[in-house]
Short mmCIF file of N, CA and C in Angstrom, two decimals:
data_model
loop_
_atom_site.label_atom_id
_atom_site.label_comp_id
_atom_site.label_asym_id
_atom_site.label_seq_id
_atom_site.Cartn_x
_atom_site.Cartn_y
_atom_site.Cartn_z
N MET R 101 -35.75 39.09 1.60
CA MET R 101 -35.51 37.83 2.27
C MET R 101 -34.13 37.87 2.94
N ALA R 102 -34.05 37.32 4.12
CA ALA R 102 -32.79 37.32 4.86
C ALA R 102 -31.84 36.28 4.27
N THR R 103 -30.57 36.63 4.23
CA THR R 103 -29.54 35.70 3.75
C THR R 103 -28.65 35.31 4.91
N SER R 104 -27.86 34.26 4.70
CA SER R 104 -26.98 33.81 5.79
C SER R 104 -25.95 34.87 6.14
N SER R 105 -25.54 35.69 5.18
CA SER R 105 -24.55 36.72 5.49
C SER R 105 -25.17 37.88 6.27
N SER R 106 -26.46 38.16 6.04
CA SER R 106 -27.08 39.28 6.74
C SER R 106 -27.47 38.93 8.18
N VAL R 107 -27.78 37.67 8.44
CA VAL R 107 -28.18 37.28 9.80
C VAL R 107 -27.13 36.42 10.49
N SER R 108 -26.01 36.20 9.83
CA SER R 108 -24.88 35.48 10.41
C SER R 108 -25.26 34.09 10.91
N THR R 109 -25.90 33.30 10.04
CA THR R 109 -26.23 31.93 10.40
C THR R 109 -25.41 30.93 9.61
N ASP R 110 -24.44 31.39 8.88
CA ASP R 110 -23.61 30.51 8.07
C ASP R 110 -22.67 29.74 9.00
N TRP R 111 -22.84 28.42 9.05
CA TRP R 111 -22.06 27.60 9.99
C TRP R 111 -20.57 27.63 9.69
N THR R 112 -20.18 27.88 8.41
CA THR R 112 -18.75 27.87 8.07
C THR R 112 -18.04 29.08 8.65
N ARG R 113 -18.79 30.14 8.93
CA ARG R 113 -18.19 31.34 9.51
C ARG R 113 -18.32 31.35 11.03
N SER R 114 -19.07 30.43 11.59
CA SER R 114 -19.25 30.43 13.03
C SER R 114 -18.06 29.80 13.71
N ALA R 115 -17.75 30.31 14.86
CA ALA R 115 -16.62 29.79 15.62
C ALA R 115 -17.07 28.63 16.49
N GLY R 116 -16.14 27.76 16.80
CA GLY R 116 -16.44 26.65 17.69
C GLY R 116 -16.31 27.09 19.13
N ASN R 117 -16.35 26.13 20.00
CA ASN R 117 -16.30 26.42 21.42
C ASN R 117 -15.06 25.79 22.06
N PHE R 118 -14.09 25.37 21.24
CA PHE R 118 -12.93 24.66 21.73
C PHE R 118 -11.71 25.59 21.83
N THR R 119 -10.81 25.27 22.75
CA THR R 119 -9.57 26.01 22.93
C THR R 119 -8.41 25.02 22.91
N CYS R 120 -7.30 25.41 22.27
CA CYS R 120 -6.12 24.55 22.25
C CYS R 120 -5.31 24.78 23.51
N LYS R 121 -4.94 23.70 24.19
CA LYS R 121 -4.15 23.78 25.41
C LYS R 121 -2.74 24.32 25.14
N THR R 122 -2.18 23.96 23.99
CA THR R 122 -0.78 24.27 23.71
C THR R 122 -0.60 25.68 23.14
N CYS R 123 -1.26 25.95 22.01
CA CYS R 123 -1.05 27.26 21.35
C CYS R 123 -2.05 28.31 21.85
N ARG R 124 -3.01 27.92 22.66
CA ARG R 124 -3.98 28.80 23.31
C ARG R 124 -4.91 29.51 22.33
N ARG R 125 -5.04 28.98 21.09
CA ARG R 125 -6.02 29.55 20.17
C ARG R 125 -7.41 29.24 20.71
N LYS R 126 -8.34 30.17 20.54
CA LYS R 126 -9.67 30.03 21.11
C LYS R 126 -10.72 29.98 20.01
N ARG R 127 -11.90 29.52 20.39
CA ARG R 127 -13.08 29.47 19.52
C ARG R 127 -12.83 28.67 18.26
N LEU R 128 -12.19 27.52 18.43
CA LEU R 128 -11.90 26.63 17.30
C LEU R 128 -13.03 25.63 17.13
N PRO R 129 -13.36 25.25 15.88
CA PRO R 129 -14.35 24.20 15.67
C PRO R 129 -13.73 22.84 15.96
N ALA R 130 -14.55 21.85 16.15
CA ALA R 130 -14.06 20.51 16.47
C ALA R 130 -13.24 19.91 15.33
N SER R 131 -13.43 20.40 14.12
CA SER R 131 -12.66 19.87 12.98
C SER R 131 -11.17 20.17 13.11
N GLU R 132 -10.78 21.08 13.99
CA GLU R 132 -9.37 21.40 14.23
C GLU R 132 -8.72 20.39 15.19
N PHE R 133 -9.49 19.44 15.71
CA PHE R 133 -8.99 18.48 16.69
C PHE R 133 -9.22 17.06 16.19
N SER R 134 -8.37 16.13 16.63
CA SER R 134 -8.60 14.72 16.31
C SER R 134 -9.84 14.26 17.07
N LYS R 135 -10.38 13.11 16.68
CA LYS R 135 -11.58 12.62 17.34
C LYS R 135 -11.35 12.38 18.82
N SER R 136 -10.19 11.81 19.15
CA SER R 136 -9.93 11.52 20.56
C SER R 136 -9.75 12.81 21.36
N GLN R 137 -9.10 13.81 20.78
CA GLN R 137 -8.93 15.09 21.47
C GLN R 137 -10.29 15.80 21.63
N ALA R 138 -11.14 15.71 20.60
CA ALA R 138 -12.47 16.33 20.69
C ALA R 138 -13.30 15.64 21.77
N ARG R 139 -13.23 14.30 21.83
CA ARG R 139 -13.95 13.57 22.88
C ARG R 139 -13.45 13.99 24.26
N GLN R 140 -12.13 14.12 24.39
CA GLN R 140 -11.53 14.52 25.66
C GLN R 140 -12.03 15.92 26.05
N ALA R 141 -12.05 16.83 25.09
CA ALA R 141 -12.51 18.20 25.36
C ALA R 141 -13.99 18.21 25.73
N LEU R 142 -14.79 17.41 25.04
CA LEU R 142 -16.22 17.36 25.37
C LEU R 142 -16.45 16.81 26.77
N ALA R 143 -15.70 15.77 27.13
CA ALA R 143 -15.83 15.19 28.48
C ALA R 143 -15.42 16.21 29.53
N GLN R 144 -14.32 16.91 29.29
CA GLN R 144 -13.85 17.92 30.23
C GLN R 144 -14.83 19.09 30.28
N GLY R 145 -15.39 19.44 29.12
CA GLY R 145 -16.32 20.56 29.05
C GLY R 145 -17.61 20.30 29.81
N LYS R 146 -18.05 19.05 29.81
CA LYS R 146 -19.27 18.72 30.55
C LYS R 146 -19.07 18.92 32.05
N LYS R 147 -17.84 18.67 32.51
CA LYS R 147 -17.55 18.79 33.94
C LYS R 147 -17.28 20.24 34.34
N SER R 148 -16.39 20.91 33.59
CA SER R 148 -15.92 22.22 34.01
C SER R 148 -16.38 23.38 33.14
N GLY R 149 -16.86 23.09 31.94
CA GLY R 149 -17.26 24.17 31.04
C GLY R 149 -16.14 24.62 30.12
N ASN R 150 -14.92 24.14 30.35
CA ASN R 150 -13.79 24.47 29.48
C ASN R 150 -13.56 23.34 28.49
N PHE R 151 -13.67 23.64 27.22
CA PHE R 151 -13.47 22.65 26.17
C PHE R 151 -12.04 22.78 25.66
N GLU R 152 -11.08 22.21 26.38
CA GLU R 152 -9.67 22.34 26.03
C GLU R 152 -9.08 21.01 25.60
N ALA R 153 -8.28 21.06 24.54
CA ALA R 153 -7.56 19.90 24.04
C ALA R 153 -6.43 20.40 23.15
N LYS R 154 -5.59 19.49 22.65
CA LYS R 154 -4.51 19.86 21.73
C LYS R 154 -5.05 19.83 20.30
N CYS R 155 -4.84 20.90 19.55
CA CYS R 155 -5.30 20.93 18.16
C CYS R 155 -4.38 20.05 17.30
N LYS R 156 -4.86 19.72 16.10
CA LYS R 156 -4.10 18.85 15.20
C LYS R 156 -2.74 19.44 14.87
N ALA R 157 -2.66 20.76 14.68
CA ALA R 157 -1.39 21.39 14.33
C ALA R 157 -0.37 21.23 15.45
N CYS R 158 -0.80 21.41 16.70
CA CYS R 158 0.12 21.27 17.84
C CYS R 158 0.56 19.82 18.03
N VAL R 159 -0.36 18.89 17.83
CA VAL R 159 -0.01 17.47 17.94
C VAL R 159 1.01 17.10 16.88
N GLN R 160 0.81 17.61 15.66
CA GLN R 160 1.73 17.32 14.56
C GLN R 160 3.12 17.91 14.85
N LYS R 161 3.17 19.13 15.39
CA LYS R 161 4.46 19.75 15.74
C LYS R 161 5.18 18.92 16.81
N ALA R 162 4.43 18.47 17.81
CA ALA R 162 5.03 17.67 18.89
C ALA R 162 5.55 16.34 18.35
N GLU R 163 4.81 15.71 17.43
CA GLU R 163 5.26 14.45 16.83
C GLU R 163 6.54 14.66 16.01
N GLU R 164 6.61 15.76 15.26
CA GLU R 164 7.80 16.05 14.46
C GLU R 164 9.02 16.26 15.35
N GLU R 165 8.83 17.00 16.45
CA GLU R 165 9.93 17.21 17.39
C GLU R 165 10.39 15.89 18.00
N GLU R 166 9.42 15.04 18.35
CA GLU R 166 9.75 13.73 18.93
C GLU R 166 10.52 12.87 17.93
N ARG R 167 10.08 12.92 16.65
CA ARG R 167 10.79 12.16 15.62
C ARG R 167 12.22 12.65 15.45
N LYS R 168 12.41 13.97 15.49
CA LYS R 168 13.75 14.53 15.35
C LYS R 168 14.63 14.09 16.51
N LYS R 169 14.07 14.14 17.72
CA LYS R 169 14.83 13.72 18.90
C LYS R 169 15.20 12.24 18.83
N SER R 170 14.21 11.42 18.44
CA SER R 170 14.48 9.98 18.38
C SER R 170 15.43 9.64 17.24
N ALA R 171 15.35 10.39 16.14
CA ALA R 171 16.28 10.17 15.04
C ALA R 171 17.70 10.52 15.47
N ALA R 172 17.85 11.61 16.20
CA ALA R 172 19.17 12.02 16.68
C ALA R 172 19.71 11.00 17.67
N SER R 173 18.87 10.53 18.60
CA SER R 173 19.34 9.54 19.56
C SER R 173 19.54 8.18 18.88
N GLY R 174 18.76 7.90 17.84
CA GLY R 174 18.91 6.65 17.10
C GLY R 174 20.23 6.58 16.37
N ILE R 175 20.71 7.70 15.85
CA ILE R 175 22.00 7.74 15.17
C ILE R 175 23.11 7.45 16.17
N GLU R 176 22.99 8.04 17.37
CA GLU R 176 24.00 7.80 18.40
C GLU R 176 24.01 6.34 18.84
N LYS R 177 22.83 5.75 19.03
CA LYS R 177 22.74 4.37 19.47
C LYS R 177 23.22 3.41 18.39
N SER R 178 22.92 3.72 17.14
CA SER R 178 23.31 2.81 16.07
C SER R 178 24.83 2.73 15.93
N LYS R 179 25.52 3.77 16.33
CA LYS R 179 26.98 3.75 16.28
C LYS R 179 27.53 2.81 17.35
N THR R 180 26.85 2.77 18.49
CA THR R 180 27.36 1.97 19.60
C THR R 180 26.85 0.53 19.60
N GLU R 181 25.62 0.32 19.18
CA GLU R 181 25.05 -1.03 19.20
C GLU R 181 24.22 -1.26 17.94
N SER R 182 24.10 -2.50 17.53
CA SER R 182 23.32 -2.79 16.33
C SER R 182 21.83 -2.86 16.69
N ALA R 183 21.00 -2.23 15.90
CA ALA R 183 19.56 -2.19 16.16
C ALA R 183 18.89 -3.43 15.57
N GLU R 184 17.83 -3.87 16.22
CA GLU R 184 17.08 -5.02 15.74
C GLU R 184 16.26 -4.59 14.52
N THR R 185 16.18 -5.46 13.53
CA THR R 185 15.41 -5.14 12.32
C THR R 185 14.22 -6.08 12.20
N LEU R 186 13.16 -5.58 11.60
CA LEU R 186 11.94 -6.34 11.37
C LEU R 186 11.53 -6.17 9.92
N VAL R 187 10.73 -7.12 9.41
CA VAL R 187 10.27 -7.06 8.02
C VAL R 187 8.81 -6.64 8.00
N CYS R 188 8.51 -5.59 7.25
CA CYS R 188 7.14 -5.09 7.10
C CYS R 188 6.37 -6.03 6.17
N SER R 189 5.17 -6.41 6.58
CA SER R 189 4.38 -7.34 5.76
C SER R 189 3.77 -6.63 4.54
N LYS R 190 3.70 -5.33 4.55
CA LYS R 190 3.11 -4.58 3.43
C LYS R 190 4.16 -4.27 2.37
N CYS R 191 5.25 -3.59 2.76
CA CYS R 191 6.26 -3.18 1.77
C CYS R 191 7.41 -4.18 1.64
N LYS R 192 7.43 -5.19 2.50
CA LYS R 192 8.42 -6.28 2.46
C LYS R 192 9.86 -5.80 2.66
N GLN R 193 10.04 -4.65 3.28
CA GLN R 193 11.39 -4.13 3.53
C GLN R 193 11.83 -4.49 4.94
N GLU R 194 13.11 -4.72 5.08
CA GLU R 194 13.68 -4.96 6.40
C GLU R 194 14.07 -3.61 6.97
N LEU R 195 13.41 -3.23 8.06
CA LEU R 195 13.58 -1.90 8.62
C LEU R 195 13.94 -1.96 10.10
N SER R 196 14.48 -0.86 10.59
CA SER R 196 14.81 -0.75 12.01
C SER R 196 13.54 -0.83 12.84
N MET R 197 13.66 -1.35 14.03
CA MET R 197 12.51 -1.52 14.92
C MET R 197 11.87 -0.18 15.27
N LYS R 198 12.63 0.90 15.18
CA LYS R 198 12.10 2.23 15.50
C LYS R 198 11.08 2.71 14.48
N LEU R 199 11.06 2.10 13.31
CA LEU R 199 10.12 2.49 12.27
C LEU R 199 8.79 1.74 12.38
N PHE R 200 8.61 1.00 13.48
CA PHE R 200 7.38 0.27 13.75
C PHE R 200 6.79 0.76 15.06
N SER R 201 5.47 0.78 15.16
CA SER R 201 4.86 1.08 16.45
C SER R 201 5.08 -0.13 17.36
N ARG R 202 4.90 0.06 18.63
CA ARG R 202 5.13 -1.02 19.59
C ARG R 202 4.21 -2.21 19.30
N SER R 203 2.94 -1.93 19.02
CA SER R 203 1.99 -3.02 18.79
C SER R 203 2.32 -3.79 17.51
N GLN R 204 2.72 -3.07 16.45
CA GLN R 204 3.08 -3.74 15.19
C GLN R 204 4.36 -4.57 15.37
N ALA R 205 5.31 -4.05 16.12
CA ALA R 205 6.55 -4.79 16.37
C ALA R 205 6.26 -6.07 17.15
N GLU R 206 5.36 -5.98 18.12
CA GLU R 206 4.99 -7.17 18.90
C GLU R 206 4.32 -8.21 18.01
N LYS R 207 3.49 -7.77 17.07
CA LYS R 207 2.86 -8.70 16.14
C LYS R 207 3.91 -9.47 15.36
N ILE R 208 4.89 -8.76 14.84
CA ILE R 208 5.93 -9.39 14.03
C ILE R 208 6.74 -10.35 14.89
N LYS R 209 7.04 -9.96 16.11
CA LYS R 209 7.81 -10.85 17.00
C LYS R 209 7.06 -12.14 17.29
N HIS R 210 5.73 -12.10 17.23
CA HIS R 210 4.91 -13.29 17.48
C HIS R 210 4.48 -13.96 16.18
N SER R 211 5.26 -13.74 15.13
CA SER R 211 5.04 -14.36 13.81
C SER R 211 3.70 -14.02 13.17
N LYS R 212 3.22 -12.82 13.42
CA LYS R 212 2.00 -12.34 12.79
C LYS R 212 2.38 -11.18 11.87
N PRO R 213 1.56 -10.90 10.86
CA PRO R 213 1.91 -9.80 9.95
C PRO R 213 1.80 -8.44 10.64
N GLY R 214 2.82 -7.61 10.45
CA GLY R 214 2.84 -6.26 11.02
C GLY R 214 3.35 -5.28 10.00
N LYS R 215 2.94 -4.02 10.14
CA LYS R 215 3.29 -2.99 9.17
C LYS R 215 4.10 -1.89 9.82
N CYS R 216 5.00 -1.28 9.02
CA CYS R 216 5.78 -0.15 9.51
C CYS R 216 4.88 1.08 9.61
N LYS R 217 5.35 2.12 10.31
CA LYS R 217 4.55 3.31 10.52
C LYS R 217 4.15 3.97 9.21
N GLN R 218 5.06 3.99 8.25
CA GLN R 218 4.79 4.63 6.96
C GLN R 218 3.66 3.89 6.22
N CYS R 219 3.68 2.57 6.23
CA CYS R 219 2.63 1.80 5.57
C CYS R 219 1.29 1.98 6.26
N VAL R 220 1.30 2.03 7.59
CA VAL R 220 0.07 2.24 8.35
C VAL R 220 -0.52 3.60 7.99
N GLU R 221 0.33 4.64 7.93
CA GLU R 221 -0.15 5.98 7.58
C GLU R 221 -0.73 6.01 6.18
N SER R 222 -0.08 5.33 5.23
CA SER R 222 -0.60 5.33 3.86
C SER R 222 -1.92 4.57 3.77
N LEU R 223 -2.06 3.47 4.53
CA LEU R 223 -3.33 2.73 4.55
C LEU R 223 -4.45 3.56 5.17
N GLU R 224 -4.14 4.28 6.25
CA GLU R 224 -5.14 5.14 6.88
C GLU R 224 -5.56 6.27 5.94
N ALA R 225 -4.60 6.85 5.22
CA ALA R 225 -4.92 7.91 4.27
C ALA R 225 -5.80 7.38 3.14
N ALA R 226 -5.49 6.18 2.65
CA ALA R 226 -6.29 5.57 1.59
C ALA R 226 -7.70 5.29 2.08
N GLU R 227 -7.83 4.82 3.31
CA GLU R 227 -9.15 4.53 3.87
C GLU R 227 -9.96 5.82 4.03
N ALA R 228 -9.31 6.87 4.50
CA ALA R 228 -10.00 8.15 4.66
C ALA R 228 -10.45 8.69 3.30
N LYS R 229 -9.61 8.50 2.29
CA LYS R 229 -9.96 8.94 0.94
C LYS R 229 -11.17 8.16 0.42
N THR R 230 -11.19 6.86 0.65
CA THR R 230 -12.31 6.02 0.22
C THR R 230 -13.60 6.43 0.91
N VAL R 231 -13.53 6.69 2.20
CA VAL R 231 -14.72 7.12 2.95
C VAL R 231 -15.23 8.45 2.40
N ALA R 232 -14.32 9.38 2.12
CA ALA R 232 -14.72 10.68 1.58
C ALA R 232 -15.33 10.53 0.19
N GLU R 233 -14.75 9.65 -0.63
CA GLU R 233 -15.30 9.42 -1.98
C GLU R 233 -16.70 8.81 -1.90
N ASN R 234 -16.90 7.85 -1.01
CA ASN R 234 -18.23 7.24 -0.84
C ASN R 234 -19.24 8.27 -0.36
N ARG R 235 -18.82 9.13 0.55
CA ARG R 235 -19.70 10.17 1.06
C ARG R 235 -20.08 11.13 -0.07
N ASN R 236 -19.09 11.49 -0.91
CA ASN R 236 -19.35 12.39 -2.03
C ASN R 236 -20.25 11.75 -3.07
N LYS R 237 -20.07 10.43 -3.34
CA LYS R 237 -20.95 9.73 -4.28
C LYS R 237 -22.39 9.75 -3.79
N LYS R 238 -22.58 9.51 -2.50
CA LYS R 238 -23.92 9.51 -1.92
C LYS R 238 -24.54 10.90 -2.04
N LEU R 239 -23.73 11.91 -1.80
CA LEU R 239 -24.19 13.29 -1.90
C LEU R 239 -24.58 13.63 -3.33
N GLU R 240 -23.76 13.23 -4.30
CA GLU R 240 -24.07 13.50 -5.71
C GLU R 240 -25.33 12.75 -6.15
N LYS R 241 -25.49 11.52 -5.68
CA LYS R 241 -26.68 10.75 -6.02
C LYS R 241 -27.94 11.44 -5.50
N LEU R 242 -27.86 11.92 -4.25
CA LEU R 242 -29.01 12.63 -3.68
C LEU R 242 -29.26 13.95 -4.40
N LYS R 243 -28.20 14.63 -4.82
CA LYS R 243 -28.38 15.88 -5.57
C LYS R 243 -29.08 15.60 -6.89
N GLY R 244 -28.71 14.51 -7.56
CA GLY R 244 -29.36 14.14 -8.81
C GLY R 244 -30.81 13.79 -8.59
N GLN R 245 -31.11 13.04 -7.54
CA GLN R 245 -32.49 12.65 -7.25
C GLN R 245 -33.33 13.84 -6.82
N SER R 246 -32.70 14.82 -6.17
CA SER R 246 -33.46 15.97 -5.69
C SER R 246 -33.96 16.84 -6.82
N LYS R 247 -33.37 16.71 -8.01
CA LYS R 247 -33.81 17.49 -9.16
C LYS R 247 -35.06 16.90 -9.82
N LEU R 248 -35.42 15.67 -9.43
CA LEU R 248 -36.62 15.04 -9.97
C LEU R 248 -37.87 15.74 -9.45
N LYS R 249 -38.92 15.64 -10.20
CA LYS R 249 -40.18 16.22 -9.76
C LYS R 249 -41.02 15.13 -9.10
N GLY R 250 -41.93 15.54 -8.28
CA GLY R 250 -42.82 14.59 -7.63
C GLY R 250 -42.32 14.17 -6.27
N GLY R 251 -42.88 13.08 -5.78
CA GLY R 251 -42.58 12.59 -4.44
C GLY R 251 -41.13 12.20 -4.24
N GLU R 252 -40.50 11.55 -5.23
CA GLU R 252 -39.11 11.14 -5.07
C GLU R 252 -38.18 12.34 -4.95
N GLY R 253 -38.47 13.39 -5.69
CA GLY R 253 -37.65 14.59 -5.63
C GLY R 253 -37.73 15.26 -4.27
N VAL R 254 -38.92 15.32 -3.70
CA VAL R 254 -39.10 15.94 -2.40
C VAL R 254 -38.37 15.13 -1.33
N ALA R 255 -38.52 13.83 -1.37
CA ALA R 255 -37.85 12.96 -0.39
C ALA R 255 -36.34 13.08 -0.53
N ALA R 256 -35.85 13.15 -1.75
CA ALA R 256 -34.41 13.26 -1.97
C ALA R 256 -33.89 14.61 -1.49
N ARG R 257 -34.68 15.67 -1.70
CA ARG R 257 -34.25 17.00 -1.22
C ARG R 257 -34.19 17.01 0.31
N LEU R 258 -35.14 16.37 0.96
CA LEU R 258 -35.13 16.30 2.41
C LEU R 258 -33.93 15.47 2.89
N ALA R 259 -33.68 14.33 2.25
CA ALA R 259 -32.54 13.48 2.62
C ALA R 259 -31.23 14.23 2.39
N LEU R 260 -31.14 14.99 1.30
CA LEU R 260 -29.95 15.78 1.00
C LEU R 260 -29.73 16.84 2.07
N ALA R 261 -30.79 17.54 2.44
CA ALA R 261 -30.68 18.56 3.48
C ALA R 261 -30.24 17.95 4.81
N CYS R 262 -30.79 16.80 5.14
CA CYS R 262 -30.42 16.11 6.39
C CYS R 262 -28.96 15.68 6.36
N LEU R 263 -28.50 15.14 5.23
CA LEU R 263 -27.12 14.69 5.11
C LEU R 263 -26.15 15.86 5.20
N GLU R 264 -26.46 16.95 4.50
CA GLU R 264 -25.59 18.12 4.56
C GLU R 264 -25.54 18.71 5.96
N THR R 265 -26.68 18.75 6.64
CA THR R 265 -26.73 19.27 8.01
C THR R 265 -25.92 18.40 8.94
N ALA R 266 -26.03 17.08 8.79
CA ALA R 266 -25.27 16.16 9.64
C ALA R 266 -23.77 16.32 9.42
N GLN R 267 -23.35 16.49 8.16
CA GLN R 267 -21.92 16.68 7.86
C GLN R 267 -21.42 17.99 8.45
N GLN R 268 -22.20 19.05 8.34
CA GLN R 268 -21.80 20.34 8.90
C GLN R 268 -21.72 20.26 10.42
N ALA R 269 -22.68 19.61 11.03
CA ALA R 269 -22.68 19.48 12.48
C ALA R 269 -21.49 18.67 12.96
N GLU R 270 -21.14 17.60 12.23
CA GLU R 270 -19.99 16.79 12.60
C GLU R 270 -18.71 17.60 12.50
N LYS R 271 -18.62 18.43 11.48
CA LYS R 271 -17.42 19.25 11.30
C LYS R 271 -17.26 20.25 12.44
N VAL R 272 -18.35 20.84 12.89
CA VAL R 272 -18.29 21.84 13.94
C VAL R 272 -18.14 21.22 15.32
N THR R 273 -18.91 20.15 15.60
CA THR R 273 -18.92 19.59 16.95
C THR R 273 -17.97 18.43 17.15
N GLY R 274 -17.65 17.72 16.06
CA GLY R 274 -16.80 16.54 16.19
C GLY R 274 -17.58 15.29 16.55
N ILE R 275 -18.89 15.39 16.67
CA ILE R 275 -19.73 14.25 17.00
C ILE R 275 -20.39 13.78 15.72
N SER R 276 -20.18 12.51 15.36
CA SER R 276 -20.74 12.02 14.11
C SER R 276 -22.20 11.61 14.31
N ALA R 277 -22.96 11.71 13.22
CA ALA R 277 -24.38 11.39 13.25
C ALA R 277 -24.59 9.89 13.42
N ARG R 278 -25.74 9.54 13.95
CA ARG R 278 -26.11 8.13 14.11
C ARG R 278 -27.35 7.86 13.27
N ASN R 279 -27.44 6.63 12.78
CA ASN R 279 -28.64 6.27 12.04
C ASN R 279 -29.71 5.78 13.01
N ARG R 280 -30.81 5.29 12.50
CA ARG R 280 -31.93 4.86 13.35
C ARG R 280 -31.56 3.75 14.31
N ARG R 281 -30.62 2.92 13.91
CA ARG R 281 -30.24 1.77 14.75
C ARG R 281 -29.25 2.16 15.84
N GLY R 282 -28.78 3.39 15.83
CA GLY R 282 -27.85 3.84 16.86
C GLY R 282 -26.40 3.66 16.51
N THR R 283 -26.11 3.17 15.28
CA THR R 283 -24.71 3.01 14.88
C THR R 283 -24.27 4.26 14.13
N ARG R 284 -22.98 4.52 14.17
CA ARG R 284 -22.44 5.72 13.50
C ARG R 284 -22.47 5.54 12.00
N LYS R 285 -22.74 6.64 11.30
CA LYS R 285 -22.78 6.59 9.84
C LYS R 285 -21.40 6.67 9.26
#
């Protein structure tokens, strides 16, 4: 019987079709790119055939460099003029306006609750963790049901195979699966 290693059908070993604009790495899977960068690459690829975007690593390096530059210029400005401070609605700390995104700072200026960048990042990480945990619970439930004999076991094995395939496809292509109603899962 043929195995995935003998016929090279293992999706985890297959290369993607994306290229990073910055570091020029090629044949990257969509999981190496943010959703917006993957969408941009797919749109560009439909037109020209080149699936190019900035990979997550390059975006992170650029953000770190920008933070270093703004921190250095912020130190110089703080010596000459006093910076405006805002209060984060999540951590309740009074922080420099530079520690807030523009939209969050505008919310606070208009007497609405706004969060600093660090709180927003921690909330996004917690949400991503919750989504991953829910996905894993669903997967474990289907694995348990697939061990049953009879009709329920067969249906659960099919649902499990479909879910695993959809997750693998999303990781490689960056396009998330849709349910019967057309909404994203």
